[in-house]
DNA sequence: AAGCTTCTTGACTGGATGGTCAAACTTGAT
DNA sequence: ATCAAGTTTGACCATCCAGTCAAGAAGCTT
């Protein structure tokens, strides 16, 4: 399992930021970016190291100089993604104004679909396959966070500050509606015409939708 | 490209229902069912003929006796899926009551997520990859249908029978919200607890949502 | 500039996988 | 029962693909 490692990791177990050379940092980033492109459209099995190498402008052995394996590249991408995946929901503040907080959460998620559609598709691919690589993340981190925020939403509803709705389905609806614009962008683009920005009008629509849904 | 075909297709170009023996019909169905299971969770590239054969309880060469290639199995699945994919939207009746029609469409889509989650994931996989195999279907059939129904929705809005909303985003929202329960079932299951039915409460929530969204 | 380290790659390997084939087995009509 | 057609499969092949390796090129340090 442990091949001689050309990139010596620091003594400290899983060093968060092993001191890498300029070239190391640059090329690892190039590879991750290329891999994100390829993995997000073809899935893990559908992607080949040759594709990633071509996309990165590097040779295949060179990829494997910077990462131990195809799997290691994919794991690194997922790890980086999950690190920030929870942030928008985490920012939902129990002390804020209910409508404004929920609306802001929706807007943050929509912004992620706009700014990071490949990351969204990478995640979608993972869930479609049954979430084998992110199961623990979902069962632990995500679930705890959702349970926590669901309590906040329920409290708001019980206090009559927003309409009575199932807080879980409310959260799922925000995920579904916002991620759809990233994950199904190809379909939307083909229906609306290729010159059209798939996200055009989405924010106004979703604001309208949640305004009406949440009004007490 | 054209290998000697052990299953003679009828003279008439693409016979819709070539007369097959009892065994043929049975085994083709078994294979398609197994393939749907495998393709929908692993994607086209991620699925192997050996997996499908094992799932079907047949040998790999036997699979290839009934279908020309892995691709042919996949194509057949997609063709059958697309044939019925449009039906729920097609049934939306311009002559009906706006709220009731839209609500019924939402319910039909939700029912499809309940009854055919694998088909939904097969489709989602396809779109995630950029819709290479269904591009013409989307650009032609689906687009025309959506444009048509969008006109209906717009007319209803202009007549003041439902609230003013972008008809395209309204349709997309129904797709997103209903398909999410099939495509992201793994995630929902892990968050709500494994004993829980992911779709529990979904219909009530969506009815509530669209009631409020559409009220003039 | 020398010498050491880091980086890069052409050529290769082993295993997985889609697909073939000829021989064997079943089925159904007579 | 017999025979032809339809069905099944073990053994095999060719290609693809993740990963290896040794040798060479480029950077750094002095």
Short mmCIF file of C-alpha atoms (C1' of nucleotides) in Angstrom, two decimals:
data_model
loop_
_atom_site.label_atom_id
_atom_site.label_comp_id
_atom_site.label_asym_id
_atom_site.label_seq_id
_atom_site.Cartn_x
_atom_site.Cartn_y
_atom_site.Cartn_z
CA UNK A 1 0.00 0.00 0.00
CA UNK A 2 2.88 2.40 0.75
CA UNK A 3 5.06 3.03 -2.28
CA UNK A 4 8.25 5.05 -1.85
CA UNK A 5 6.97 8.59 -1.76
CA UNK A 6 8.77 11.02 -4.06
CA UNK A 7 7.05 13.91 -2.33
CA UNK A 8 8.09 13.45 1.29
CA UNK A 9 5.19 14.31 3.54
CA UNK A 10 6.19 16.01 6.75
CA UNK A 11 6.73 13.94 9.86
CA UNK A 12 3.50 15.24 11.37
CA UNK A 13 0.86 12.74 10.26
CA UNK A 14 -1.35 14.50 7.73
CA UNK A 15 0.37 17.85 7.37
CA UNK A 16 -2.21 20.33 6.19
CA UNK A 17 0.30 22.34 4.19
CA UNK A 18 3.45 20.37 3.51
CA UNK A 19 6.05 22.90 2.36
CA UNK A 20 6.13 22.44 -1.37
CA UNK A 21 8.34 24.07 -3.90
CA UNK A 22 7.01 26.73 -6.23
CA UNK A 23 6.87 24.19 -9.05
CA UNK A 24 5.11 21.66 -6.83
CA UNK A 25 2.39 24.07 -5.84
CA UNK A 26 1.90 25.30 -9.39
CA UNK A 27 1.75 21.86 -11.00
CA UNK A 28 -0.40 20.29 -8.31
CA UNK A 29 -2.86 23.09 -8.85
CA UNK A 30 -2.78 22.67 -12.62
CA UNK A 31 -3.41 18.95 -12.23
CA UNK A 32 -6.26 19.43 -9.78
CA UNK A 33 -7.88 21.95 -12.07
CA UNK A 34 -7.58 19.65 -15.08
CA UNK A 35 -8.82 16.70 -13.04
CA UNK A 36 -11.82 18.67 -11.82
CA UNK A 37 -12.74 19.41 -15.40
CA UNK A 38 -12.48 15.78 -16.42
CA UNK A 39 -13.89 14.08 -13.31
CA UNK A 40 -16.87 16.44 -13.14
CA UNK A 41 -18.00 15.61 -16.66
CA UNK A 42 -17.01 11.95 -16.97
CA UNK A 43 -17.16 10.72 -13.38
CA UNK A 44 -14.34 8.84 -11.69
CA UNK A 45 -14.42 5.67 -13.76
CA UNK A 46 -15.15 7.56 -16.95
CA UNK A 47 -12.11 9.77 -16.57
CA UNK A 48 -8.67 8.58 -17.67
CA UNK A 49 -5.27 9.76 -16.55
CA UNK A 50 -4.45 10.45 -20.19
CA UNK A 51 -7.39 12.83 -20.45
CA UNK A 52 -6.35 14.63 -17.30
CA UNK A 53 -2.74 14.76 -18.44
CA UNK A 54 -3.75 16.20 -21.81
CA UNK A 55 -6.03 18.75 -20.15
CA UNK A 56 -3.21 19.72 -17.79
CA UNK A 57 -0.58 19.84 -20.51
CA UNK A 58 1.59 17.36 -18.64
CA UNK A 59 2.65 13.79 -19.27
CA UNK A 60 0.91 10.96 -17.48
CA UNK A 61 3.99 9.86 -15.50
CA UNK A 62 4.37 13.47 -14.46
CA UNK A 63 0.88 13.41 -12.96
CA UNK A 64 1.88 10.39 -10.96
CA UNK A 65 4.97 12.18 -9.74
CA UNK A 66 2.73 14.73 -8.03
CA UNK A 67 -0.04 12.39 -6.92
CA UNK A 68 0.20 8.80 -5.81
CA UNK A 69 -2.67 7.61 -7.96
CA UNK A 70 -5.75 8.56 -9.90
CA UNK A 71 -7.67 7.93 -6.72
CA UNK A 72 -5.45 10.29 -4.76
CA UNK A 73 -6.20 13.12 -7.19
CA UNK A 74 -9.90 12.48 -6.87
CA UNK A 75 -9.71 12.25 -3.09
CA UNK A 76 -7.87 15.54 -2.90
CA UNK A 77 -10.53 17.24 -5.04
CA UNK A 78 -13.34 15.90 -2.89
CA UNK A 79 -11.55 16.83 0.32
CA UNK A 80 -11.07 20.41 -0.82
CA UNK A 81 -14.68 20.57 -1.99
CA UNK A 82 -16.20 19.22 1.20
CA UNK A 83 -14.12 21.63 3.24
CA UNK A 84 -16.14 24.51 1.79
CA UNK A 85 -19.35 22.71 0.91
CA UNK A 86 -20.90 23.31 4.32
CA UNK A 87 -20.02 26.98 4.61
CA UNK A 88 -23.15 28.49 3.04
CA UNK A 89 -25.44 26.58 5.37
CA UNK A 90 -23.15 27.14 8.35
CA UNK A 91 -23.53 30.87 7.84
CA UNK A 92 -27.28 30.69 8.33
CA UNK A 93 -27.62 32.65 11.55
CA UNK A 94 -30.24 31.71 14.13
CA UNK A 95 -30.04 35.27 15.41
CA UNK A 96 -30.83 36.91 12.09
CA UNK A 97 -34.09 37.76 10.37
CA UNK A 98 -35.65 34.49 9.18
CA UNK A 99 -36.62 35.50 5.65
CA UNK A 100 -33.40 37.41 5.09
CA UNK A 101 -31.30 34.53 6.40
CA UNK A 102 -32.97 31.88 4.27
CA UNK A 103 -32.92 34.11 1.22
CA UNK A 104 -29.24 34.82 1.76
CA UNK A 105 -28.55 31.10 2.08
CA UNK A 106 -30.35 30.45 -1.18
CA UNK A 107 -28.33 33.22 -2.83
CA UNK A 108 -25.05 31.80 -1.54
CA UNK A 109 -25.93 28.37 -2.92
CA UNK A 110 -26.96 29.87 -6.24
CA UNK A 111 -23.69 31.76 -6.34
CA UNK A 112 -21.85 28.49 -5.85
CA UNK A 113 -23.66 27.01 -8.83
CA UNK A 114 -22.55 30.05 -10.79
CA UNK A 115 -18.94 30.12 -9.58
CA UNK A 116 -18.26 26.43 -9.07
CA UNK A 117 -20.45 24.39 -11.42
CA UNK A 118 -17.75 21.76 -11.87
CA UNK A 119 -17.51 21.22 -8.15
CA UNK A 120 -21.28 20.85 -8.00
CA UNK A 121 -21.19 18.23 -10.75
CA UNK A 122 -18.33 16.41 -9.06
CA UNK A 123 -20.45 16.18 -5.95
CA UNK A 124 -23.55 15.19 -7.91
CA UNK A 125 -21.62 12.40 -9.60
CA UNK A 126 -20.54 11.17 -6.21
CA UNK A 127 -24.07 11.10 -4.81
CA UNK A 128 -25.48 9.44 -7.92
CA UNK A 129 -23.05 6.57 -7.40
CA UNK A 130 -24.42 6.15 -3.90
CA UNK A 131 -21.95 8.48 -2.16
CA UNK A 132 -19.34 5.75 -1.51
CA UNK A 133 -16.51 8.20 -0.93
CA UNK A 134 -18.41 10.86 1.00
CA UNK A 135 -20.64 8.68 3.09
CA UNK A 136 -18.94 9.49 6.36
CA UNK A 137 -18.94 13.19 5.59
CA UNK A 138 -22.67 13.12 4.93
CA UNK A 139 -23.56 10.87 7.85
CA UNK A 140 -21.52 12.92 10.27
CA UNK A 141 -20.68 16.52 9.37
CA UNK A 142 -23.52 17.27 6.98
CA UNK A 143 -26.18 15.49 8.94
CA UNK A 144 -25.28 17.22 12.19
CA UNK A 145 -25.28 20.59 10.50
CA UNK A 146 -28.60 19.99 8.76
CA UNK A 147 -30.19 18.74 11.96
CA UNK A 148 -28.95 21.84 13.72
CA UNK A 149 -30.25 24.26 11.11
CA UNK A 150 -33.50 22.35 10.78
CA UNK A 151 -34.08 23.06 14.47
CA UNK A 152 -33.50 26.75 13.81
CA UNK A 153 -35.97 26.73 10.93
CA UNK A 154 -38.53 24.85 12.99
CA UNK A 155 -38.15 27.32 15.83
CA UNK A 156 -38.74 30.17 13.41
CA UNK A 157 -41.84 28.46 12.09
CA UNK A 158 -43.14 27.68 15.57
CA UNK A 159 -42.61 31.32 16.53
CA UNK A 160 -44.71 32.31 13.54
CA UNK A 161 -41.85 34.18 11.92
CA UNK A 162 -42.04 32.07 8.76
CA UNK A 163 -44.76 29.83 7.41
CA UNK A 164 -45.04 26.31 8.82
CA UNK A 165 -43.01 24.02 6.56
CA UNK A 166 -40.99 20.88 6.99
CA UNK A 167 -37.51 22.28 7.62
CA UNK A 168 -35.75 19.33 5.99
CA UNK A 169 -37.71 19.62 2.79
CA UNK A 170 -37.13 23.36 2.87
CA UNK A 171 -33.37 22.79 2.94
CA UNK A 172 -33.59 20.06 0.30
CA UNK A 173 -35.59 22.40 -1.92
CA UNK A 174 -32.81 24.98 -1.78
CA UNK A 175 -30.24 22.34 -2.68
CA UNK A 176 -32.37 21.01 -5.51
CA UNK A 177 -33.27 24.35 -7.00
CA UNK A 178 -29.83 25.90 -6.85
CA UNK A 179 -27.70 22.89 -7.77
CA UNK A 180 -29.98 22.09 -10.68
CA UNK A 181 -28.62 25.14 -12.50
CA UNK A 182 -25.09 23.70 -12.29
CA UNK A 183 -25.77 19.99 -12.63
CA UNK A 184 -28.30 20.22 -15.45
CA UNK A 185 -26.72 23.24 -17.15
CA UNK A 186 -26.28 21.25 -20.34
CA UNK A 187 -30.00 20.55 -20.57
CA UNK A 188 -31.02 24.07 -19.66
CA UNK A 189 -28.60 25.47 -22.21
CA UNK A 190 -30.04 23.29 -24.95
CA UNK A 191 -33.59 24.30 -24.11
CA UNK A 192 -33.09 28.00 -23.64
CA UNK A 193 -30.75 28.38 -26.59
CA UNK A 194 -27.01 28.39 -26.51
CA UNK A 195 -26.56 32.14 -26.39
CA UNK A 196 -28.58 32.26 -23.20
CA UNK A 197 -27.07 32.26 -19.71
CA UNK A 198 -28.74 29.32 -17.94
CA UNK A 199 -28.80 31.22 -14.68
CA UNK A 200 -30.44 34.28 -16.16
CA UNK A 201 -33.55 35.07 -14.17
CA UNK A 202 -32.92 32.27 -11.72
CA UNK A 203 -32.24 34.51 -8.75
CA UNK A 204 -35.35 36.63 -9.32
CA UNK A 205 -37.46 33.50 -9.68
CA UNK A 206 -36.09 31.88 -6.55
CA UNK A 207 -36.50 35.09 -4.55
CA UNK A 208 -40.08 35.24 -5.65
CA UNK A 209 -40.59 31.59 -4.81
CA UNK A 210 -39.13 31.75 -1.32
CA UNK A 211 -40.75 35.06 -0.52
CA UNK A 212 -44.13 33.50 -1.12
CA UNK A 213 -43.28 30.19 0.50
CA UNK A 214 -41.97 31.70 3.69
CA UNK A 215 -44.44 34.53 4.30
CA UNK A 216 -46.07 33.69 7.65
CA UNK B 1 -19.75 -1.59 -38.14
CA UNK B 2 -22.35 -4.19 -39.20
CA UNK B 3 -21.58 -7.62 -37.78
CA UNK B 4 -23.69 -10.57 -38.88
CA UNK B 5 -26.81 -10.17 -36.82
CA UNK B 6 -27.94 -13.28 -34.96
CA UNK B 7 -31.24 -11.59 -34.22
CA UNK B 8 -32.60 -10.75 -37.65
CA UNK B 9 -34.31 -7.38 -37.53
CA UNK B 10 -37.35 -7.20 -39.73
CA UNK B 11 -36.96 -5.87 -43.25
CA UNK B 12 -38.78 -2.70 -42.33
CA UNK B 13 -36.02 -0.31 -41.24
CA UNK B 14 -36.26 0.09 -37.48
CA UNK B 15 -39.06 -2.27 -36.59
CA UNK B 16 -40.63 -1.07 -33.38
CA UNK B 17 -41.51 -4.56 -32.22
CA UNK B 18 -39.54 -7.18 -34.10
CA UNK B 19 -41.28 -10.48 -33.43
CA UNK B 20 -39.07 -12.16 -30.85
CA UNK B 21 -39.39 -15.54 -29.28
CA UNK B 22 -40.61 -15.91 -25.73
CA UNK B 23 -37.05 -16.48 -24.55
CA UNK B 24 -35.80 -13.48 -26.47
CA UNK B 25 -38.33 -11.16 -24.92
CA UNK B 26 -37.74 -12.52 -21.47
CA UNK B 27 -33.95 -12.38 -21.58
CA UNK B 28 -33.79 -9.01 -23.27
CA UNK B 29 -35.96 -7.67 -20.49
CA UNK B 30 -33.82 -9.28 -17.81
CA UNK B 31 -30.71 -7.79 -19.37
CA UNK B 32 -32.21 -4.32 -19.68
CA UNK B 33 -33.33 -4.42 -16.10
CA UNK B 34 -29.90 -5.49 -14.88
CA UNK B 35 -28.23 -2.90 -17.09
CA UNK B 36 -30.50 -0.15 -15.78
CA UNK B 37 -29.46 -1.05 -12.27
CA UNK B 38 -25.77 -0.94 -13.12
CA UNK B 39 -25.71 1.99 -15.55
CA UNK B 40 -27.82 4.19 -13.29
CA UNK B 41 -25.45 3.86 -10.37
CA UNK B 42 -22.08 3.62 -12.12
CA UNK B 43 -22.66 5.55 -15.34
CA UNK B 44 -21.88 4.19 -18.78
CA UNK B 45 -18.10 4.01 -18.47
CA UNK B 46 -18.25 2.92 -14.86
CA UNK B 47 -20.44 -0.07 -15.67
CA UNK B 48 -18.92 -3.31 -16.96
CA UNK B 49 -20.52 -6.08 -18.96
CA UNK B 50 -19.43 -8.50 -16.26
CA UNK B 51 -21.37 -6.53 -13.66
CA UNK B 52 -24.45 -6.47 -15.85
CA UNK B 53 -24.10 -10.17 -16.64
CA UNK B 54 -23.78 -11.02 -12.96
CA UNK B 55 -26.80 -8.86 -12.09
CA UNK B 56 -28.80 -10.52 -14.86
CA UNK B 57 -27.67 -14.02 -13.95
CA UNK B 58 -26.40 -14.61 -17.48
CA UNK B 59 -22.97 -15.08 -19.01
CA UNK B 60 -21.27 -12.18 -20.73
CA UNK B 61 -21.29 -13.79 -24.19
CA UNK B 62 -24.98 -14.42 -23.70
CA UNK B 63 -25.55 -10.71 -23.17
CA UNK B 64 -23.85 -10.10 -26.48
CA UNK B 65 -26.06 -12.65 -28.13
CA UNK B 66 -29.07 -10.50 -27.32
CA UNK B 67 -27.45 -7.10 -27.82
CA UNK B 68 -24.78 -6.07 -30.29
CA UNK B 69 -22.67 -4.24 -27.75
CA UNK B 70 -22.56 -2.54 -24.37
CA UNK B 71 -23.45 0.64 -26.19
CA UNK B 72 -26.50 -0.97 -27.78
CA UNK B 73 -27.86 -1.95 -24.36
CA UNK B 74 -27.37 1.56 -23.11
CA UNK B 75 -28.95 3.07 -26.21
CA UNK B 76 -31.97 0.84 -25.86
CA UNK B 77 -32.43 1.89 -22.24
CA UNK B 78 -32.21 5.56 -23.11
CA UNK B 79 -34.58 5.17 -26.06
CA UNK B 80 -37.20 3.49 -23.91
CA UNK B 81 -36.74 6.12 -21.22
CA UNK B 82 -37.03 9.10 -23.53
CA UNK B 83 -40.14 7.63 -25.08
CA UNK B 84 -41.97 8.15 -21.80
CA UNK B 85 -39.93 10.99 -20.34
CA UNK B 86 -42.07 13.65 -21.97
CA UNK B 87 -45.44 12.20 -21.07
CA UNK B 88 -45.99 13.95 -17.74
CA UNK B 89 -45.40 17.36 -19.26
CA UNK B 90 -47.32 16.50 -22.41
CA UNK B 91 -50.36 15.82 -20.27
CA UNK B 92 -50.39 19.35 -18.95
CA UNK B 93 -53.64 20.59 -20.46
CA UNK B 94 -53.97 24.17 -21.62
CA UNK B 95 -57.72 23.81 -21.21
CA UNK B 96 -57.59 22.73 -17.58
CA UNK B 97 -57.49 24.69 -14.35
CA UNK B 98 -54.05 26.27 -14.05
CA UNK B 99 -53.26 25.42 -10.43
CA UNK B 100 -54.70 21.94 -10.72
CA UNK B 101 -52.81 21.25 -13.95
CA UNK B 102 -49.47 22.39 -12.62
CA UNK B 103 -49.99 20.60 -9.34
CA UNK B 104 -50.91 17.42 -11.20
CA UNK B 105 -47.79 17.74 -13.34
CA UNK B 106 -45.66 18.10 -10.24
CA UNK B 107 -47.34 15.03 -8.75
CA UNK B 108 -46.74 12.99 -11.91
CA UNK B 109 -43.05 13.92 -11.86
CA UNK B 110 -42.80 13.10 -8.17
CA UNK B 111 -44.45 9.78 -8.84
CA UNK B 112 -41.82 9.07 -11.48
CA UNK B 113 -39.09 9.73 -8.92
CA UNK B 114 -40.83 7.27 -6.66
CA UNK B 115 -41.54 4.59 -9.28
CA UNK B 116 -38.52 4.99 -11.56
CA UNK B 117 -35.61 6.37 -9.57
CA UNK B 118 -33.11 4.36 -11.61
CA UNK B 119 -34.39 5.86 -14.84
CA UNK B 120 -34.08 9.31 -13.31
CA UNK B 121 -30.48 8.64 -12.33
CA UNK B 122 -29.70 7.23 -15.75
CA UNK B 123 -30.95 10.46 -17.25
CA UNK B 124 -29.11 12.58 -14.68
CA UNK B 125 -25.88 10.76 -15.47
CA UNK B 126 -26.40 11.50 -19.13
CA UNK B 127 -26.98 15.21 -18.57
CA UNK B 128 -24.03 15.49 -16.19
CA UNK B 129 -21.77 14.20 -18.95
CA UNK B 130 -23.02 16.97 -21.18
CA UNK B 131 -25.92 15.04 -22.72
CA UNK B 132 -23.86 13.61 -25.61
CA UNK B 133 -26.33 10.82 -26.37
CA UNK B 134 -29.55 12.72 -25.84
CA UNK B 135 -28.59 16.06 -27.31
CA UNK B 136 -30.88 15.77 -30.32
CA UNK B 137 -33.76 14.65 -28.17
CA UNK B 138 -33.35 17.67 -25.92
CA UNK B 139 -32.74 20.18 -28.69
CA UNK B 140 -35.72 18.96 -30.67
CA UNK B 141 -38.47 17.06 -28.86
CA UNK B 142 -37.97 18.37 -25.35
CA UNK B 143 -37.30 21.94 -26.37
CA UNK B 144 -40.37 22.15 -28.56
CA UNK B 145 -42.54 20.69 -25.83
CA UNK B 146 -41.16 23.01 -23.17
CA UNK B 147 -41.56 26.04 -25.41
CA UNK B 148 -45.13 25.02 -26.04
CA UNK B 149 -46.01 24.53 -22.40
CA UNK B 150 -44.13 27.67 -21.42
CA UNK B 151 -46.50 29.57 -23.69
CA UNK B 152 -49.43 27.99 -21.90
CA UNK B 153 -48.04 28.96 -18.51
CA UNK B 154 -47.33 32.48 -19.69
CA UNK B 155 -50.86 32.83 -21.02
CA UNK B 156 -52.23 31.71 -17.67
CA UNK B 157 -50.05 34.25 -15.90
CA UNK B 158 -51.00 37.02 -18.31
CA UNK B 159 -54.64 36.19 -17.77
CA UNK B 160 -54.09 36.56 -14.05
CA UNK B 161 -55.01 32.96 -13.37
CA UNK B 162 -51.67 32.24 -11.70
CA UNK B 163 -49.02 34.56 -10.32
CA UNK B 164 -46.61 36.14 -12.76
CA UNK B 165 -43.54 33.92 -12.93
CA UNK B 166 -41.00 32.99 -15.55
CA UNK B 167 -42.56 29.88 -17.10
CA UNK B 168 -39.20 28.29 -17.92
CA UNK B 169 -37.92 28.59 -14.39
CA UNK B 170 -41.26 27.31 -13.16
CA UNK B 171 -40.81 24.16 -15.22
CA UNK B 172 -37.17 23.82 -14.22
CA UNK B 173 -38.17 24.14 -10.58
CA UNK B 174 -40.53 21.20 -10.92
CA UNK B 175 -37.81 19.13 -12.55
CA UNK B 176 -35.27 20.10 -9.91
CA UNK B 177 -37.52 19.54 -6.92
CA UNK B 178 -38.98 16.24 -8.02
CA UNK B 179 -35.92 14.62 -9.59
CA UNK B 180 -33.82 15.59 -6.58
CA UNK B 181 -35.64 12.96 -4.54
CA UNK B 182 -34.53 10.26 -6.97
CA UNK B 183 -31.09 11.51 -7.96
CA UNK B 184 -29.95 12.50 -4.48
CA UNK B 185 -31.81 9.76 -2.64
CA UNK B 186 -28.53 8.45 -1.21
CA UNK B 187 -27.78 11.78 0.42
CA UNK B 188 -31.30 12.30 1.69
CA UNK B 189 -31.34 8.81 3.10
CA UNK B 190 -28.12 9.39 5.00
CA UNK B 191 -29.36 12.64 6.46
CA UNK B 192 -32.85 11.58 7.42
CA UNK B 193 -31.79 8.20 8.76
CA UNK B 194 -31.87 4.93 6.92
CA UNK B 195 -35.24 3.79 8.17
CA UNK B 196 -36.83 6.89 6.74
CA UNK B 197 -38.51 7.02 3.30
CA UNK B 198 -36.75 9.87 1.48
CA UNK B 199 -39.96 10.89 -0.21
CA UNK B 200 -41.94 11.06 3.00
CA UNK B 201 -43.55 14.45 3.28
CA UNK B 202 -42.26 15.54 -0.10
CA UNK B 203 -45.64 15.71 -1.76
CA UNK B 204 -47.19 17.75 1.02
CA UNK B 205 -44.25 20.12 0.99
CA UNK B 206 -44.33 20.59 -2.76
CA UNK B 207 -48.08 21.09 -2.75
CA UNK B 208 -47.68 23.76 -0.15
CA UNK B 209 -44.85 25.35 -2.10
CA UNK B 210 -46.65 25.50 -5.43
CA UNK B 211 -49.93 26.54 -3.88
CA UNK B 212 -48.22 29.60 -2.48
CA UNK B 213 -46.09 30.26 -5.53
CA UNK B 214 -48.96 30.14 -7.98
CA UNK B 215 -51.70 31.95 -6.08
CA UNK B 216 -52.51 34.97 -8.25
"C1'" DA C 1 30.82 25.58 -13.25
"C1'" DA C 2 30.21 21.53 -10.61
"C1'" DG C 3 27.39 18.74 -8.27
"C1'" DC C 4 23.29 17.63 -6.13
"C1'" DT C 5 18.31 17.64 -6.12
"C1'" DT C 6 14.05 18.10 -8.33
"C1'" DC C 7 11.41 17.40 -12.27
"C1'" DT C 8 10.08 15.12 -16.73
"C1'" DT C 9 9.13 11.47 -19.96
"C1'" DG C 10 9.46 7.38 -23.47
"C1'" DA C 11 8.94 2.83 -23.07
"C1'" DC C 12 7.05 -0.63 -20.68
"C1'" DT C 13 3.97 -4.01 -17.67
"C1'" DG C 14 -0.02 -6.31 -15.76
"C1'" DG C 15 -4.65 -6.50 -15.21
"C1'" DA C 16 -9.29 -5.20 -16.64
"C1'" DT C 17 -12.66 -5.16 -20.07
"C1'" DG C 18 -15.40 -5.19 -24.53
"C1'" DG C 19 -16.04 -8.31 -27.81
"C1'" DT C 20 -15.41 -13.03 -30.75
"C1'" DC C 21 -15.92 -17.83 -31.83
"C1'" DA C 22 -16.60 -22.56 -32.20
"C1'" DA C 23 -18.43 -26.07 -29.84
"C1'" DA C 24 -22.05 -27.73 -26.97
"C1'" DC C 25 -26.61 -27.77 -25.21
"C1'" DT C 26 -32.00 -26.85 -25.56
"C1'" DT C 27 -36.14 -26.39 -27.68
"C1'" DG C 28 -39.78 -27.18 -30.73
"C1'" DA C 29 -41.77 -28.89 -34.98
"C1'" DT C 30 -42.47 -33.05 -37.53
"C1'" DA D 1 -37.09 -39.98 -31.98
"C1'" DT D 2 -34.93 -36.78 -35.16
"C1'" DC D 3 -33.30 -32.72 -36.87
"C1'" DA D 4 -32.79 -27.91 -37.54
"C1'" DA D 5 -32.99 -23.69 -35.37
"C1'" DG D 6 -32.27 -21.11 -31.38
"C1'" DT D 7 -29.56 -20.52 -27.13
"C1'" DT D 8 -25.52 -20.83 -24.01
"C1'" DT D 9 -20.73 -20.66 -22.68
"C1'" DG D 10 -15.52 -21.61 -21.87
"C1'" DA D 11 -11.63 -20.02 -23.87
"C1'" DC D 12 -9.67 -16.63 -26.18
"C1'" DC D 13 -8.11 -11.97 -28.31
"C1'" DA D 14 -7.17 -6.96 -28.71
"C1'" DT D 15 -7.37 -2.77 -26.66
"C1'" DC D 16 -7.35 0.32 -23.03
"C1'" DC D 17 -5.55 2.07 -18.98
"C1'" DA D 18 -3.40 2.76 -14.20
"C1'" DG D 19 0.84 2.60 -12.68
"C1'" DT D 20 6.37 1.67 -12.97
"C1'" DC D 21 11.02 2.60 -14.10
"C1'" DA D 22 15.32 4.13 -15.58
"C1'" DA D 23 17.44 7.58 -17.83
"C1'" DG D 24 17.74 12.20 -18.99
"C1'" DA D 25 16.65 17.49 -18.50
"C1'" DA D 26 16.12 21.46 -15.71
"C1'" DG D 27 16.81 24.04 -11.25
"C1'" DC D 28 19.38 25.26 -7.13
"C1'" DT D 29 23.23 25.86 -4.20
"C1'" DT D 30 27.80 26.65 -3.51
#
